[in-house]
């Protein structure tokens, strides 16, 4: 089955710790995106990548980092510099049309 | 002014009712319009996608776009309890790198 997978479903971060969220797609899409969703707010773009080995900052990139070494994978690292990381993180991909398809999400909680 | 305004609700209707969900946007440069459905603790699922003014129908769902008024709507006919979810509107520019989301409307359809 084609789709987008995210892991883990839940992630706990201790203060000062970096954590990495996984996103994989087998849709052969070129573009991939990371969003953050907070209650009562729309999705906010963290980073996006249109091709391998290239990525761009979105609206709220501070405290986050990404890599795009393979077309299928776009991991997101939440660094210790992100002071309010508790949120629902969504990965998306797009294959040419001006729309995006989402994964199931990762909920990040701070211990 | 936010780029996309969406009434967060919550909206509660009886089973079988017609539901109307709406968004307004401020920038006439946006040309692509989407509606996503998001169940609790899940990723958004694409429901409707359109790039022109007018109506687009898919089963019980109708998406309506009025570019002159910068107003988009989603109508759900014969609503079912399984339609209970948060509905997100989204708008996008050509190139798919600037998608903007409404905050989402939480809908409950009561049996």
Short mmCIF file of N, CA and C in Angstrom, two decimals, chain A residues 9-10 31 33 35 37 40-45 48 50 59 88 90 93-105 107, chain B residues 2 8 32-34 36 38 40-46 48-49 86 88 92-104:
data_model
loop_
_atom_site.label_atom_id
_atom_site.label_comp_id
_atom_site.label_asym_id
_atom_site.label_seq_id
_atom_site.Cartn_x
_atom_site.Cartn_y
_atom_site.Cartn_z
N UNK A 9 4.43 7.00 17.29
CA UNK A 9 3.13 7.64 17.42
C UNK A 9 3.16 8.64 18.58
N UNK A 10 3.83 8.27 19.65
CA UNK A 10 4.03 9.15 20.81
C UNK A 10 5.52 9.22 21.12
N UNK A 31 8.19 16.32 -3.14
CA UNK A 31 8.14 17.31 -2.07
C UNK A 31 7.66 16.69 -0.77
N UNK A 33 6.99 17.81 3.63
CA UNK A 33 6.74 18.93 4.51
C UNK A 33 6.61 18.46 5.96
N UNK A 35 4.77 19.92 9.54
CA UNK A 35 3.90 20.91 10.16
C UNK A 35 3.79 20.63 11.65
N UNK A 37 0.94 21.21 14.75
CA UNK A 37 -0.46 21.53 15.02
C UNK A 37 -0.65 21.69 16.52
N UNK A 40 -6.59 24.57 18.54
CA UNK A 40 -7.21 25.84 18.19
C UNK A 40 -6.46 26.63 17.13
N UNK A 41 -5.38 26.06 16.61
CA UNK A 41 -4.61 26.76 15.59
C UNK A 41 -4.54 25.92 14.33
N UNK A 42 -4.37 26.60 13.23
CA UNK A 42 -4.14 25.88 11.99
C UNK A 42 -2.75 25.27 11.96
N UNK A 43 -2.49 24.45 10.97
CA UNK A 43 -1.18 23.85 10.82
C UNK A 43 -0.16 24.94 10.46
N UNK A 44 1.01 24.86 11.07
CA UNK A 44 2.07 25.82 10.78
C UNK A 44 3.27 25.07 10.21
N UNK A 45 3.82 25.62 9.14
CA UNK A 45 4.89 24.97 8.40
C UNK A 45 6.23 25.16 9.10
N UNK A 48 10.24 22.51 4.64
CA UNK A 48 9.81 21.74 3.49
C UNK A 48 11.00 21.46 2.58
N UNK A 50 11.77 20.22 -1.55
CA UNK A 50 11.23 19.92 -2.88
C UNK A 50 12.04 18.85 -3.61
N UNK A 59 7.56 28.79 8.40
CA UNK A 59 7.24 29.93 9.26
C UNK A 59 7.81 29.81 10.67
N UNK A 88 1.40 18.30 18.16
CA UNK A 88 1.15 17.19 17.23
C UNK A 88 1.90 17.53 15.95
N UNK A 90 2.98 16.77 12.08
CA UNK A 90 2.46 16.12 10.88
C UNK A 90 3.43 16.25 9.73
N UNK A 93 3.41 14.97 2.05
CA UNK A 93 4.16 14.90 0.80
C UNK A 93 3.26 15.34 -0.34
N UNK A 94 3.88 15.71 -1.45
CA UNK A 94 3.13 16.18 -2.61
C UNK A 94 3.85 15.73 -3.88
N UNK A 95 3.03 15.38 -4.89
CA UNK A 95 3.62 14.83 -6.11
C UNK A 95 3.42 15.65 -7.35
N UNK A 96 3.07 16.92 -7.20
CA UNK A 96 2.98 17.74 -8.39
C UNK A 96 1.77 18.65 -8.39
N UNK A 97 0.63 18.14 -7.96
CA UNK A 97 -0.54 19.01 -7.86
C UNK A 97 -0.41 19.87 -6.61
N UNK A 98 -1.14 20.96 -6.58
CA UNK A 98 -1.02 21.89 -5.46
C UNK A 98 -1.82 21.43 -4.26
N UNK A 99 -1.61 20.17 -3.89
CA UNK A 99 -2.22 19.68 -2.66
C UNK A 99 -1.24 18.75 -1.98
N UNK A 100 -1.52 18.39 -0.74
CA UNK A 100 -0.59 17.61 0.06
C UNK A 100 -1.33 16.48 0.76
N UNK A 101 -0.60 15.40 1.00
CA UNK A 101 -1.14 14.23 1.67
C UNK A 101 -0.37 14.01 2.97
N UNK A 102 -1.13 13.71 4.02
CA UNK A 102 -0.54 13.70 5.36
C UNK A 102 -0.35 12.30 5.91
N UNK A 103 0.65 12.19 6.79
CA UNK A 103 0.84 10.99 7.56
C UNK A 103 -0.04 11.02 8.80
N UNK A 104 0.07 9.98 9.64
CA UNK A 104 -0.81 9.85 10.82
C UNK A 104 -0.40 10.75 11.99
N UNK A 105 0.81 11.32 11.98
CA UNK A 105 1.21 12.24 13.03
C UNK A 105 1.99 11.61 14.16
N UNK A 107 2.75 12.59 18.28
CA UNK A 107 2.47 13.49 19.40
C UNK A 107 3.69 13.55 20.28
N UNK B 2 -5.77 37.37 9.74
CA UNK B 2 -5.24 36.08 9.34
C UNK B 2 -5.50 35.86 7.87
N UNK B 8 -14.12 28.09 14.47
CA UNK B 8 -13.71 26.82 15.08
C UNK B 8 -14.85 25.99 15.64
N UNK B 32 -5.73 27.64 -5.23
CA UNK B 32 -6.06 26.23 -5.03
C UNK B 32 -6.70 26.07 -3.65
N UNK B 33 -7.75 25.28 -3.61
CA UNK B 33 -8.58 25.23 -2.41
C UNK B 33 -8.86 23.78 -2.04
N UNK B 34 -8.64 23.46 -0.78
CA UNK B 34 -8.80 22.09 -0.30
C UNK B 34 -9.63 22.05 0.97
N UNK B 36 -9.89 19.29 4.20
CA UNK B 36 -9.38 18.08 4.84
C UNK B 36 -10.29 17.71 6.00
N UNK B 38 -10.18 15.63 9.62
CA UNK B 38 -9.23 15.11 10.60
C UNK B 38 -9.97 14.52 11.79
N UNK B 40 -9.95 12.62 15.49
CA UNK B 40 -9.17 12.90 16.68
C UNK B 40 -7.86 12.09 16.70
N UNK B 41 -6.77 12.76 16.90
CA UNK B 41 -5.45 12.15 17.01
C UNK B 41 -5.00 11.43 15.74
N UNK B 42 -5.51 11.86 14.59
CA UNK B 42 -5.10 11.30 13.30
C UNK B 42 -4.60 12.41 12.39
N UNK B 43 -3.96 12.02 11.29
CA UNK B 43 -3.55 13.00 10.31
C UNK B 43 -4.72 13.45 9.45
N UNK B 44 -4.66 14.66 8.90
CA UNK B 44 -5.73 15.13 8.01
C UNK B 44 -5.81 14.28 6.74
N UNK B 45 -7.05 14.09 6.29
CA UNK B 45 -7.33 13.30 5.09
C UNK B 45 -7.94 14.23 4.04
N UNK B 46 -7.38 14.23 2.84
CA UNK B 46 -7.90 15.11 1.80
C UNK B 46 -9.30 14.68 1.38
N UNK B 48 -11.59 17.18 -0.54
CA UNK B 48 -11.94 17.86 -1.78
C UNK B 48 -10.80 18.77 -2.20
N UNK B 49 -10.63 18.91 -3.50
CA UNK B 49 -9.57 19.75 -4.06
C UNK B 49 -10.14 20.44 -5.29
N UNK B 86 -12.91 17.07 12.79
CA UNK B 86 -12.55 18.47 12.56
C UNK B 86 -12.27 18.64 11.07
N UNK B 88 -10.76 21.00 8.11
CA UNK B 88 -9.79 22.06 7.86
C UNK B 88 -9.90 22.54 6.42
N UNK B 92 -3.79 27.40 -1.36
CA UNK B 92 -2.40 27.25 -1.78
C UNK B 92 -2.12 28.09 -3.02
N UNK B 93 -0.85 28.41 -3.15
CA UNK B 93 -0.36 29.12 -4.33
C UNK B 93 0.22 28.10 -5.31
N UNK B 94 0.41 28.48 -6.56
CA UNK B 94 1.13 27.60 -7.48
C UNK B 94 2.51 27.29 -6.93
N UNK B 95 2.94 26.05 -7.08
CA UNK B 95 4.25 25.66 -6.57
C UNK B 95 4.16 24.92 -5.26
N UNK B 96 3.01 24.99 -4.58
CA UNK B 96 2.74 24.12 -3.42
C UNK B 96 3.66 24.36 -2.26
N UNK B 97 4.18 25.55 -2.10
CA UNK B 97 5.09 25.81 -0.99
C UNK B 97 4.56 26.83 0.00
N UNK B 98 3.33 27.17 -0.11
CA UNK B 98 2.80 28.20 0.78
C UNK B 98 1.36 27.89 1.17
N UNK B 99 1.07 26.63 1.45
CA UNK B 99 -0.28 26.24 1.81
C UNK B 99 -0.63 26.83 3.17
N UNK B 100 -1.82 27.40 3.25
CA UNK B 100 -2.30 28.01 4.49
C UNK B 100 -3.57 27.30 4.93
N UNK B 101 -3.65 27.08 6.23
CA UNK B 101 -4.75 26.31 6.78
C UNK B 101 -5.61 27.16 7.69
N UNK B 102 -6.91 26.90 7.66
CA UNK B 102 -7.79 27.42 8.68
C UNK B 102 -7.57 26.66 9.98
N UNK B 103 -8.11 27.20 11.06
CA UNK B 103 -7.92 26.59 12.38
C UNK B 103 -8.71 25.29 12.54
N UNK B 104 -9.69 25.07 11.64
CA UNK B 104 -10.49 23.86 11.73
C UNK B 104 -11.80 24.08 12.46
#
